[in-house]
Amino acid sequence: MQSLYVEGNSVMHRLSPRLKLVSLAALSVVLFITDNLAPLSIAVLLTAVLYGMVGLPFADALRRLRPIFLTIAVVALFNLIFNPWHEALVPLLRLTALMLFAATVTATTSITAFIDEVTALARPLERTGWVQADDIGLALGLVLRFVPEIVTRYQAIREAHRARGLKVRPTSLLAPLIILTLKDADNIAAAIDARGIRRHGS
Amino acid sequence: MSTRDLVLTALFAAIIVALGLLPPIYLGFLPVPITAQSLGVMMAGVVLGARRGAIAVMIVLLLVAIGLPVLSGGRGGLAIFTAPTAGFLIGWIFAAFVTGYLSERLVNDQQSGLVQTVSFFLTAMVGGIVVLYAFGITYLATVAGLGFTKAFVGSMAFVPGDVIKAVVAALLGRAVMVGYPLLPLRA
């Protein structure tokens, strides 16, 4: 699976992931405090410049944001029908600026850097007994490892249906897919424990 | 959390991700495709129960947040959470939790198949529709500035599709209960 990270050396690439996440949170607070169109428009311009500096080809940069921008625009249009234009424009600008900055953070932070950051942030939570920080990386790795296998398995089940002339229905396809996949859990868990990957595990 | 539970949640998260990669499934009588990922959220609760189901969904959202295009249509990245519909994504966690919580309490393996299926349907409706839409509509109303009435009306268009998904989730919940029961051994 191709991540959305873009190789590069822009200002945003060089900042630490934590600083970027904190700025994203801070920006969202600031944007939601103000109702004034002028600072909101400036925010859109600045975040657009920042996103432009990431180094994505123009078409790619647009394609990534199209589905999100479409929902923002549709809601704004919906808003425009019922409310004065000022009230429709404020959320449009606000969310567009936030979207551009969030996309910049995603494009300039590698998956590894993100996982390290998430693990570091979860470390203090270990004391509550809710989560083991190292499990997060393990779980994410397991997902990425097994997605291709599940897709292959789905295709095999579908082929088997066709070969037997059965109708392809969601229930008859997904039930064996789920059962077969989850039945692997015992073996995978045994393999993880045999390697002592989770030393704290029960 | 035992290693087995950790693996189960990760595998279920992988199933939800895979559902986004698969071609959409068409039901015989409807021209509308089932986008299977939100079905996966109901299934997580029905199959794994409250805690493991909610964690499976959280893993998917974490993958989105760290920049992997794991949502249907290859969407991903932090920007997803700035869309006006982001409340529905956050609501996924609570939808899976409530669906699972109710399933753990309503369904057991002594019941007949019909009782199990109907109970699963009700839990999927409450968790996957009532709870999910409460989050989605609140977010749409406040963050996108749409106001509650309009956000509510606008969202209702998607309810029929989700009712069908609840039916599918109920049938699957029952099928997994027969084939490989996980719900009674809750985490």
mmCIF file of C-alpha atoms in Angstrom:
data_model
loop_
_atom_site.group_PDB
_atom_site.id
_atom_site.type_symbol
_atom_site.label_atom_id
_atom_site.label_comp_id
_atom_site.label_asym_id
_atom_site.label_seq_id
_atom_site.Cartn_x
_atom_site.Cartn_y
_atom_site.Cartn_z
ATOM 1 C CA MET A 1 0.000 0.000 0.000
ATOM 2 C CA GLN A 2 1.379 3.348 -1.098
ATOM 3 C CA SER A 3 1.425 5.896 1.719
ATOM 4 C CA LEU A 4 0.566 9.542 1.108
ATOM 5 C CA TYR A 5 4.032 10.680 2.207
ATOM 6 C CA VAL A 6 5.958 12.665 -0.386
ATOM 7 C CA GLU A 7 9.763 12.666 -0.376
ATOM 8 C CA GLY A 8 11.170 16.131 -0.103
ATOM 9 C CA ASN A 9 13.029 18.703 1.917
ATOM 10 C CA SER A 10 10.584 21.585 2.379
ATOM 11 C CA VAL A 11 10.207 23.564 5.607
ATOM 12 C CA MET A 12 7.366 21.296 6.649
ATOM 13 C CA HIS A 13 9.431 18.156 5.984
ATOM 14 C CA ARG A 14 12.067 19.359 8.400
ATOM 15 C CA LEU A 15 9.743 20.150 11.317
ATOM 16 C CA SER A 16 9.194 17.432 13.905
ATOM 17 C CA PRO A 17 5.956 15.426 13.610
ATOM 18 C CA ARG A 18 4.908 16.551 17.074
ATOM 19 C CA LEU A 19 5.265 20.228 16.179
ATOM 20 C CA LYS A 20 3.216 19.664 13.037
ATOM 21 C CA LEU A 21 0.437 17.896 14.907
ATOM 22 C CA VAL A 22 0.388 20.572 17.601
ATOM 23 C CA SER A 23 0.220 23.311 14.937
ATOM 24 C CA LEU A 24 -2.650 21.484 13.235
ATOM 25 C CA ALA A 25 -4.553 21.373 16.515
ATOM 26 C CA ALA A 26 -3.729 25.017 17.234
ATOM 27 C CA LEU A 27 -4.785 26.082 13.739
ATOM 28 C CA SER A 28 -8.135 24.338 14.101
ATOM 29 C CA VAL A 29 -8.775 26.172 17.382
ATOM 30 C CA VAL A 30 -7.768 29.543 15.918
ATOM 31 C CA LEU A 31 -9.871 29.035 12.791
ATOM 32 C CA PHE A 32 -12.942 28.170 14.806
ATOM 33 C CA ILE A 33 -12.600 31.233 17.046
ATOM 34 C CA THR A 34 -12.796 33.768 14.271
ATOM 35 C CA ASP A 35 -15.803 34.559 12.101
ATOM 36 C CA ASN A 36 -14.039 37.234 10.142
ATOM 37 C CA LEU A 37 -13.645 36.589 6.422
ATOM 38 C CA ALA A 38 -10.322 38.448 6.008
ATOM 39 C CA PRO A 39 -8.172 36.301 8.356
ATOM 40 C CA LEU A 40 -9.910 33.146 7.134
ATOM 41 C CA SER A 41 -9.092 33.981 3.515
ATOM 42 C CA ILE A 42 -5.481 34.696 4.465
ATOM 43 C CA ALA A 43 -5.357 31.323 6.217
ATOM 44 C CA VAL A 44 -6.566 29.593 3.045
ATOM 45 C CA LEU A 45 -3.919 31.395 0.985
ATOM 46 C CA LEU A 46 -1.091 30.600 3.391
ATOM 47 C CA THR A 47 -2.025 26.932 3.784
ATOM 48 C CA ALA A 48 -2.377 26.638 0.001
ATOM 49 C CA VAL A 49 1.160 28.013 -0.414
ATOM 50 C CA LEU A 50 2.412 25.573 2.214
ATOM 51 C CA TYR A 51 0.686 22.665 0.469
ATOM 52 C CA GLY A 52 2.125 23.839 -2.842
ATOM 53 C CA MET A 53 5.642 23.717 -1.381
ATOM 54 C CA VAL A 54 5.311 19.985 -0.603
ATOM 55 C CA GLY A 55 6.502 19.150 -4.119
ATOM 56 C CA LEU A 56 3.560 17.155 -5.429
ATOM 57 C CA PRO A 57 2.770 17.501 -9.126
ATOM 58 C CA PHE A 58 -0.166 19.875 -9.473
ATOM 59 C CA ALA A 59 -2.613 17.259 -10.772
ATOM 60 C CA ASP A 60 -1.748 14.832 -7.960
ATOM 61 C CA ALA A 61 -2.067 17.564 -5.359
ATOM 62 C CA LEU A 62 -5.582 18.339 -6.581
ATOM 63 C CA ARG A 63 -6.638 14.726 -6.993
ATOM 64 C CA ARG A 64 -5.804 13.975 -3.356
ATOM 65 C CA LEU A 65 -8.085 16.687 -2.049
ATOM 66 C CA ARG A 66 -10.939 16.398 -4.505
ATOM 67 C CA PRO A 67 -13.236 14.064 -2.513
ATOM 68 C CA ILE A 68 -12.826 16.081 0.687
ATOM 69 C CA PHE A 69 -13.187 19.420 -1.025
ATOM 70 C CA LEU A 70 -16.315 18.155 -2.769
ATOM 71 C CA THR A 71 -18.033 17.387 0.540
ATOM 72 C CA ILE A 72 -16.963 20.768 1.919
ATOM 73 C CA ALA A 73 -18.337 22.484 -1.202
ATOM 74 C CA VAL A 74 -21.582 20.499 -1.218
ATOM 75 C CA VAL A 75 -22.257 21.400 2.415
ATOM 76 C CA ALA A 76 -21.438 25.045 1.641
ATOM 77 C CA LEU A 77 -23.894 25.018 -1.270
ATOM 78 C CA PHE A 78 -26.533 23.430 0.920
ATOM 79 C CA ASN A 79 -25.818 26.167 3.444
ATOM 80 C CA LEU A 80 -26.104 28.877 0.813
ATOM 81 C CA ILE A 81 -29.648 27.839 -0.057
ATOM 82 C CA PHE A 82 -30.893 28.390 3.478
ATOM 83 C CA ASN A 83 -28.517 30.870 5.102
ATOM 84 C CA PRO A 84 -27.022 34.257 4.209
ATOM 85 C CA TRP A 85 -23.846 33.894 2.087
ATOM 86 C CA HIS A 86 -21.591 34.999 4.921
ATOM 87 C CA GLU A 87 -22.668 32.019 7.004
ATOM 88 C CA ALA A 88 -21.996 29.640 4.127
ATOM 89 C CA LEU A 89 -18.607 31.148 3.313
ATOM 90 C CA VAL A 90 -17.140 31.002 6.831
ATOM 91 C CA PRO A 91 -17.193 27.183 7.202
ATOM 92 C CA LEU A 92 -16.083 26.820 3.574
ATOM 93 C CA LEU A 93 -12.925 28.880 4.151
ATOM 94 C CA ARG A 94 -12.321 27.436 7.589
ATOM 95 C CA LEU A 95 -12.494 23.805 6.516
ATOM 96 C CA THR A 96 -10.563 24.434 3.292
ATOM 97 C CA ALA A 97 -7.649 25.969 5.211
ATOM 98 C CA LEU A 98 -7.724 23.120 7.709
ATOM 99 C CA MET A 99 -7.875 20.550 4.914
ATOM 100 C CA LEU A 100 -4.863 22.094 3.145
ATOM 101 C CA PHE A 101 -2.792 22.157 6.308
ATOM 102 C CA ALA A 102 -3.779 18.612 7.286
ATOM 103 C CA ALA A 103 -2.888 17.370 3.806
ATOM 104 C CA THR A 104 0.477 19.140 4.118
ATOM 105 C CA VAL A 105 1.191 17.420 7.435
ATOM 106 C CA THR A 106 0.278 14.046 5.934
ATOM 107 C CA ALA A 107 2.418 14.591 2.841
ATOM 108 C CA THR A 108 5.484 15.674 4.814
ATOM 109 C CA THR A 109 5.484 13.083 7.602
ATOM 110 C CA SER A 110 6.583 9.513 6.913
ATOM 111 C CA ILE A 111 4.625 6.552 8.257
ATOM 112 C CA THR A 112 7.562 5.580 10.472
ATOM 113 C CA ALA A 113 7.789 9.052 11.973
ATOM 114 C CA PHE A 114 4.043 9.006 12.600
ATOM 115 C CA ILE A 115 4.098 5.600 14.293
ATOM 116 C CA ASP A 116 7.023 6.682 16.496
ATOM 117 C CA GLU A 117 5.079 9.799 17.461
ATOM 118 C CA VAL A 118 1.865 7.890 18.197
ATOM 119 C CA THR A 119 3.828 5.391 20.295
ATOM 120 C CA ALA A 120 5.493 8.213 22.227
ATOM 121 C CA LEU A 121 2.129 9.893 22.828
ATOM 122 C CA ALA A 122 0.589 6.615 24.033
ATOM 123 C CA ARG A 123 3.475 5.956 26.444
ATOM 124 C CA PRO A 124 1.958 7.982 29.327
ATOM 125 C CA LEU A 125 -1.331 6.076 28.868
ATOM 126 C CA GLU A 126 0.375 2.801 29.764
ATOM 127 C CA ARG A 127 -0.066 3.627 33.431
ATOM 128 C CA THR A 128 -3.846 3.486 33.037
ATOM 129 C CA GLY A 129 -3.496 -0.123 31.890
ATOM 130 C CA TRP A 130 -5.575 0.632 28.801
ATOM 131 C CA VAL A 131 -2.890 0.333 26.199
ATOM 132 C CA GLN A 132 0.657 -0.882 25.732
ATOM 133 C CA ALA A 133 2.348 1.706 23.524
ATOM 134 C CA ASP A 134 4.386 -0.868 21.590
ATOM 135 C CA ASP A 135 1.227 -2.794 20.705
ATOM 136 C CA ILE A 136 0.102 0.064 18.475
ATOM 137 C CA GLY A 137 2.961 -0.359 16.036
ATOM 138 C CA LEU A 138 2.517 -4.130 16.172
ATOM 139 C CA ALA A 139 -1.199 -3.883 15.386
ATOM 140 C CA LEU A 140 -0.641 -1.449 12.492
ATOM 141 C CA GLY A 141 2.055 -3.738 11.090
ATOM 142 C CA LEU A 142 -0.254 -6.748 11.323
ATOM 143 C CA VAL A 143 -2.995 -4.930 9.404
ATOM 144 C CA LEU A 144 -0.660 -3.962 6.568
ATOM 145 C CA ARG A 145 0.691 -7.506 6.478
ATOM 146 C CA PHE A 146 -2.732 -9.144 6.189
ATOM 147 C CA VAL A 147 -4.740 -6.821 3.914
ATOM 148 C CA PRO A 148 -3.294 -8.290 0.672
ATOM 149 C CA GLU A 149 -3.916 -11.796 1.975
ATOM 150 C CA ILE A 150 -7.553 -11.010 2.761
ATOM 151 C CA VAL A 151 -8.089 -9.536 -0.699
ATOM 152 C CA THR A 152 -6.603 -12.672 -2.288
ATOM 153 C CA ARG A 153 -8.781 -14.854 -0.085
ATOM 154 C CA TYR A 154 -11.882 -12.868 -1.059
ATOM 155 C CA GLN A 155 -11.092 -13.389 -4.727
ATOM 156 C CA ALA A 156 -10.586 -17.119 -4.160
ATOM 157 C CA ILE A 157 -13.964 -17.418 -2.419
ATOM 158 C CA ARG A 158 -15.632 -15.498 -5.231
ATOM 159 C CA GLU A 159 -14.033 -17.733 -7.854
ATOM 160 C CA ALA A 160 -15.190 -20.797 -5.931
ATOM 161 C CA HIS A 161 -18.729 -19.395 -5.927
ATOM 162 C CA ARG A 162 -18.621 -18.856 -9.666
ATOM 163 C CA ALA A 163 -17.162 -22.299 -10.332
ATOM 164 C CA ARG A 164 -20.048 -23.877 -8.469
ATOM 165 C CA GLY A 165 -22.594 -21.648 -10.170
ATOM 166 C CA LEU A 166 -23.598 -19.982 -6.881
ATOM 167 C CA LYS A 167 -24.882 -16.464 -6.854
ATOM 168 C CA VAL A 168 -22.366 -13.992 -5.437
ATOM 169 C CA ARG A 169 -24.125 -12.541 -2.406
ATOM 170 C CA PRO A 170 -22.551 -10.448 0.349
ATOM 171 C CA THR A 171 -23.516 -12.862 3.116
ATOM 172 C CA SER A 172 -22.288 -15.989 1.398
ATOM 173 C CA LEU A 173 -19.010 -14.266 0.483
ATOM 174 C CA LEU A 174 -18.249 -12.372 3.659
ATOM 175 C CA ALA A 175 -19.137 -15.039 6.209
ATOM 176 C CA PRO A 176 -16.457 -17.502 5.037
ATOM 177 C CA LEU A 177 -14.039 -14.606 4.565
ATOM 178 C CA ILE A 178 -14.459 -13.458 8.172
ATOM 179 C CA ILE A 179 -14.440 -16.940 9.685
ATOM 180 C CA LEU A 180 -11.379 -18.102 7.715
ATOM 181 C CA THR A 181 -9.493 -14.891 8.506
ATOM 182 C CA LEU A 182 -10.258 -14.799 12.218
ATOM 183 C CA LYS A 183 -9.466 -18.507 12.611
ATOM 184 C CA ASP A 184 -5.847 -17.599 11.827
ATOM 185 C CA ALA A 185 -5.724 -15.485 14.980
ATOM 186 C CA ASP A 186 -4.643 -18.346 17.233
ATOM 187 C CA ASN A 187 -1.700 -19.305 15.040
ATOM 188 C CA ILE A 188 -0.579 -15.721 14.555
ATOM 189 C CA ALA A 189 -0.849 -15.044 18.286
ATOM 190 C CA ALA A 190 1.146 -18.185 19.027
ATOM 191 C CA ALA A 191 3.800 -17.081 16.541
ATOM 192 C CA ILE A 192 4.026 -13.623 18.134
ATOM 193 C CA ASP A 193 4.311 -15.064 21.634
ATOM 194 C CA ALA A 194 6.830 -17.699 20.535
ATOM 195 C CA ARG A 195 9.097 -14.889 19.369
ATOM 196 C CA GLY A 196 8.645 -12.981 22.602
ATOM 197 C CA ILE A 197 7.638 -9.821 20.722
ATOM 198 C CA ARG A 198 5.245 -8.750 23.476
ATOM 199 C CA ARG A 199 7.304 -9.410 26.559
ATOM 200 C CA HIS A 200 4.660 -7.808 28.775
ATOM 201 C CA GLY A 201 1.823 -9.761 27.135
ATOM 202 C CA SER A 202 -0.439 -12.097 29.057
ATOM 203 C CA MET B 1 -5.228 -7.430 26.264
ATOM 204 C CA SER B 2 -4.118 -10.925 25.307
ATOM 205 C CA THR B 3 -2.037 -11.441 22.189
ATOM 206 C CA ARG B 4 -4.958 -13.307 20.648
ATOM 207 C CA ASP B 5 -7.295 -10.350 21.167
ATOM 208 C CA LEU B 6 -4.680 -8.004 19.739
ATOM 209 C CA VAL B 7 -4.384 -10.202 16.653
ATOM 210 C CA LEU B 8 -8.178 -10.513 16.327
ATOM 211 C CA THR B 9 -8.634 -6.733 16.362
ATOM 212 C CA ALA B 10 -5.797 -6.252 13.868
ATOM 213 C CA LEU B 11 -7.228 -8.931 11.566
ATOM 214 C CA PHE B 12 -10.664 -7.343 11.728
ATOM 215 C CA ALA B 13 -9.166 -3.934 10.983
ATOM 216 C CA ALA B 14 -7.495 -5.566 7.988
ATOM 217 C CA ILE B 15 -10.877 -6.928 6.880
ATOM 218 C CA ILE B 16 -12.395 -3.421 7.078
ATOM 219 C CA VAL B 17 -9.496 -2.028 5.039
ATOM 220 C CA ALA B 18 -9.830 -4.844 2.505
ATOM 221 C CA LEU B 19 -13.571 -4.135 2.184
ATOM 222 C CA GLY B 20 -12.609 -0.669 0.943
ATOM 223 C CA LEU B 21 -10.372 -2.132 -1.767
ATOM 224 C CA LEU B 22 -12.879 -4.659 -3.060
ATOM 225 C CA PRO B 23 -15.260 -3.840 -5.856
ATOM 226 C CA PRO B 24 -18.597 -2.737 -4.345
ATOM 227 C CA ILE B 25 -21.117 -5.507 -3.764
ATOM 228 C CA TYR B 26 -24.502 -5.180 -5.428
ATOM 229 C CA LEU B 27 -27.575 -6.607 -3.775
ATOM 230 C CA GLY B 28 -29.882 -8.339 -6.194
ATOM 231 C CA PHE B 29 -32.862 -6.047 -5.857
ATOM 232 C CA LEU B 30 -31.174 -2.660 -5.518
ATOM 233 C CA PRO B 31 -29.148 -0.696 -8.033
ATOM 234 C CA VAL B 32 -27.162 0.947 -5.214
ATOM 235 C CA PRO B 33 -23.845 -0.657 -4.323
ATOM 236 C CA ILE B 34 -23.087 -1.491 -0.707
ATOM 237 C CA THR B 35 -19.979 0.428 0.283
ATOM 238 C CA ALA B 36 -18.760 -2.263 2.525
ATOM 239 C CA GLN B 37 -16.616 -0.287 4.949
ATOM 240 C CA SER B 38 -19.439 1.034 7.092
ATOM 241 C CA LEU B 39 -20.849 -2.487 7.005
ATOM 242 C CA GLY B 40 -17.479 -3.537 8.434
ATOM 243 C CA VAL B 41 -18.039 -1.230 11.405
ATOM 244 C CA MET B 42 -21.347 -2.891 12.296
ATOM 245 C CA MET B 43 -19.751 -6.295 11.769
ATOM 246 C CA ALA B 44 -16.869 -5.423 14.083
ATOM 247 C CA GLY B 45 -19.315 -4.913 16.932
ATOM 248 C CA VAL B 46 -21.461 -7.910 16.089
ATOM 249 C CA VAL B 47 -18.536 -10.311 15.673
ATOM 250 C CA LEU B 48 -15.976 -9.069 18.195
ATOM 251 C CA GLY B 49 -18.077 -7.341 20.853
ATOM 252 C CA ALA B 50 -17.711 -3.884 22.370
ATOM 253 C CA ARG B 51 -14.078 -3.495 23.325
ATOM 254 C CA ARG B 52 -12.378 -5.447 20.567
ATOM 255 C CA GLY B 53 -14.785 -4.102 17.944
ATOM 256 C CA ALA B 54 -14.120 -0.489 18.910
ATOM 257 C CA ILE B 55 -10.356 -1.081 18.946
ATOM 258 C CA ALA B 56 -10.485 -2.649 15.461
ATOM 259 C CA VAL B 57 -12.185 0.510 14.163
ATOM 260 C CA MET B 58 -9.697 2.725 16.006
ATOM 261 C CA ILE B 59 -6.840 0.909 14.277
ATOM 262 C CA VAL B 60 -8.413 1.673 10.894
ATOM 263 C CA LEU B 61 -8.803 5.361 11.784
ATOM 264 C CA LEU B 62 -5.220 5.460 13.052
ATOM 265 C CA LEU B 63 -4.050 4.112 9.688
ATOM 266 C CA VAL B 64 -6.027 6.902 8.009
ATOM 267 C CA ALA B 65 -4.505 9.500 10.318
ATOM 268 C CA ILE B 66 -0.911 8.440 9.683
ATOM 269 C CA GLY B 67 -1.410 8.852 5.945
ATOM 270 C CA LEU B 68 -2.391 5.512 4.479
ATOM 271 C CA PRO B 69 -5.158 5.576 1.878
ATOM 272 C CA VAL B 70 -7.198 2.832 3.524
ATOM 273 C CA LEU B 71 -10.699 4.293 3.190
ATOM 274 C CA SER B 72 -12.821 3.312 0.199
ATOM 275 C CA GLY B 73 -11.829 5.125 -2.974
ATOM 276 C CA GLY B 74 -8.224 5.345 -1.773
ATOM 277 C CA ARG B 75 -8.935 8.169 0.641
ATOM 278 C CA GLY B 76 -6.692 8.765 3.612
ATOM 279 C CA GLY B 77 -4.540 11.242 5.485
ATOM 280 C CA LEU B 78 -5.314 13.739 8.202
ATOM 281 C CA ALA B 79 -7.281 15.907 5.765
ATOM 282 C CA ILE B 80 -10.096 13.329 5.855
ATOM 283 C CA PHE B 81 -10.825 14.476 9.398
ATOM 284 C CA THR B 82 -11.428 18.041 8.219
ATOM 285 C CA ALA B 83 -14.342 17.074 5.963
ATOM 286 C CA PRO B 84 -17.793 18.122 7.205
ATOM 287 C CA THR B 85 -18.673 14.434 7.378
ATOM 288 C CA ALA B 86 -15.789 13.586 9.732
ATOM 289 C CA GLY B 87 -18.279 13.128 12.579
ATOM 290 C CA PHE B 88 -19.422 9.919 10.933
ATOM 291 C CA LEU B 89 -15.836 8.625 10.959
ATOM 292 C CA ILE B 90 -15.318 9.448 14.639
ATOM 293 C CA GLY B 91 -18.756 7.969 15.276
ATOM 294 C CA TRP B 92 -17.562 4.654 13.817
ATOM 295 C CA ILE B 93 -15.692 3.926 17.059
ATOM 296 C CA PHE B 94 -18.777 4.480 19.206
ATOM 297 C CA ALA B 95 -21.027 2.702 16.704
ATOM 298 C CA ALA B 96 -18.883 -0.426 16.901
ATOM 299 C CA PHE B 97 -18.715 -0.144 20.690
ATOM 300 C CA VAL B 98 -22.461 0.210 21.222
ATOM 301 C CA THR B 99 -23.283 -2.491 18.657
ATOM 302 C CA GLY B 100 -20.850 -4.795 20.436
ATOM 303 C CA TYR B 101 -22.006 -3.868 23.926
ATOM 304 C CA LEU B 102 -25.632 -4.606 23.105
ATOM 305 C CA SER B 103 -24.735 -7.779 21.196
ATOM 306 C CA GLU B 104 -22.798 -9.107 24.183
ATOM 307 C CA ARG B 105 -25.858 -8.631 26.353
ATOM 308 C CA LEU B 106 -28.668 -9.609 23.986
ATOM 309 C CA VAL B 107 -27.222 -12.564 22.141
ATOM 310 C CA ASN B 108 -26.015 -15.925 23.463
ATOM 311 C CA ASP B 109 -25.432 -19.276 21.823
ATOM 312 C CA GLN B 110 -28.448 -20.930 23.478
ATOM 313 C CA GLN B 111 -30.884 -18.840 21.432
ATOM 314 C CA SER B 112 -32.440 -19.936 18.172
ATOM 315 C CA GLY B 113 -30.997 -18.631 14.913
ATOM 316 C CA LEU B 114 -33.938 -16.311 14.349
ATOM 317 C CA VAL B 115 -33.652 -14.698 17.778
ATOM 318 C CA GLN B 116 -29.929 -14.208 17.264
ATOM 319 C CA THR B 117 -30.360 -12.670 13.829
ATOM 320 C CA VAL B 118 -33.121 -10.304 14.951
ATOM 321 C CA SER B 119 -31.133 -9.263 18.039
ATOM 322 C CA PHE B 120 -28.047 -8.608 15.905
ATOM 323 C CA PHE B 121 -30.186 -6.541 13.538
ATOM 324 C CA LEU B 122 -31.480 -4.410 16.420
ATOM 325 C CA THR B 123 -28.012 -3.881 17.881
ATOM 326 C CA ALA B 124 -26.617 -2.934 14.465
ATOM 327 C CA MET B 125 -29.501 -0.479 14.019
ATOM 328 C CA VAL B 126 -28.935 1.178 17.385
ATOM 329 C CA GLY B 127 -25.138 1.261 17.157
ATOM 330 C CA GLY B 128 -24.636 1.644 13.436
ATOM 331 C CA ILE B 129 -27.460 4.095 12.791
ATOM 332 C CA VAL B 130 -28.727 5.846 15.951
ATOM 333 C CA VAL B 131 -25.316 6.306 17.592
ATOM 334 C CA LEU B 132 -23.434 6.870 14.341
ATOM 335 C CA TYR B 133 -25.854 9.494 13.063
ATOM 336 C CA ALA B 134 -25.909 11.245 16.437
ATOM 337 C CA PHE B 135 -22.175 11.867 16.029
ATOM 338 C CA GLY B 136 -22.339 12.587 12.312
ATOM 339 C CA ILE B 137 -25.261 14.994 12.512
ATOM 340 C CA THR B 138 -23.915 16.855 15.548
ATOM 341 C CA TYR B 139 -20.605 17.425 13.782
ATOM 342 C CA LEU B 140 -22.291 18.439 10.539
ATOM 343 C CA ALA B 141 -24.565 20.839 12.422
ATOM 344 C CA THR B 142 -21.862 22.542 14.474
ATOM 345 C CA VAL B 143 -18.567 22.377 12.584
ATOM 346 C CA ALA B 144 -20.001 22.777 9.106
ATOM 347 C CA GLY B 145 -22.459 25.336 10.506
ATOM 348 C CA LEU B 146 -25.442 23.646 8.914
ATOM 349 C CA GLY B 147 -27.757 23.709 11.918
ATOM 350 C CA PHE B 148 -29.421 20.636 13.366
ATOM 351 C CA THR B 149 -32.591 20.500 11.289
ATOM 352 C CA LYS B 150 -30.802 20.729 7.962
ATOM 353 C CA ALA B 151 -28.029 18.350 9.011
ATOM 354 C CA PHE B 152 -30.665 15.868 10.120
ATOM 355 C CA VAL B 153 -32.712 16.107 6.938
ATOM 356 C CA GLY B 154 -29.609 15.896 4.737
ATOM 357 C CA SER B 155 -28.371 12.777 6.501
ATOM 358 C CA MET B 156 -31.667 10.913 6.283
ATOM 359 C CA ALA B 157 -30.996 10.115 2.630
ATOM 360 C CA PHE B 158 -28.363 7.609 3.732
ATOM 361 C CA VAL B 159 -30.500 5.786 6.304
ATOM 362 C CA PRO B 160 -32.162 3.275 3.910
ATOM 363 C CA GLY B 161 -28.756 2.021 2.735
ATOM 364 C CA ASP B 162 -27.607 1.651 6.311
ATOM 365 C CA VAL B 163 -30.730 -0.329 7.250
ATOM 366 C CA ILE B 164 -29.821 -2.803 4.503
ATOM 367 C CA LYS B 165 -26.291 -2.954 5.896
ATOM 368 C CA ALA B 166 -27.722 -3.713 9.339
ATOM 369 C CA VAL B 167 -29.616 -6.643 7.816
ATOM 370 C CA VAL B 168 -26.440 -7.943 6.168
ATOM 371 C CA ALA B 169 -24.467 -7.417 9.391
ATOM 372 C CA ALA B 170 -27.119 -9.361 11.332
ATOM 373 C CA LEU B 171 -26.997 -12.305 8.919
ATOM 374 C CA LEU B 172 -23.203 -12.292 9.041
ATOM 375 C CA GLY B 173 -23.173 -12.004 12.809
ATOM 376 C CA ARG B 174 -25.367 -15.075 13.025
ATOM 377 C CA ALA B 175 -23.229 -16.960 10.460
ATOM 378 C CA VAL B 176 -20.001 -16.217 12.352
ATOM 379 C CA MET B 177 -21.708 -17.123 15.627
ATOM 380 C CA VAL B 178 -22.352 -20.572 14.179
ATOM 381 C CA GLY B 179 -19.016 -21.007 12.431
ATOM 382 C CA TYR B 180 -16.548 -19.474 14.863
ATOM 383 C CA PRO B 181 -18.160 -17.889 17.932
ATOM 384 C CA LEU B 182 -16.035 -15.079 19.377
ATOM 385 C CA LEU B 183 -18.689 -12.943 21.018
ATOM 386 C CA PRO B 184 -19.295 -15.124 24.127
ATOM 387 C CA LEU B 185 -15.570 -15.093 24.975
ATOM 388 C CA ARG B 186 -15.482 -11.369 25.295
ATOM 389 C CA ALA B 187 -12.312 -9.436 25.954
#
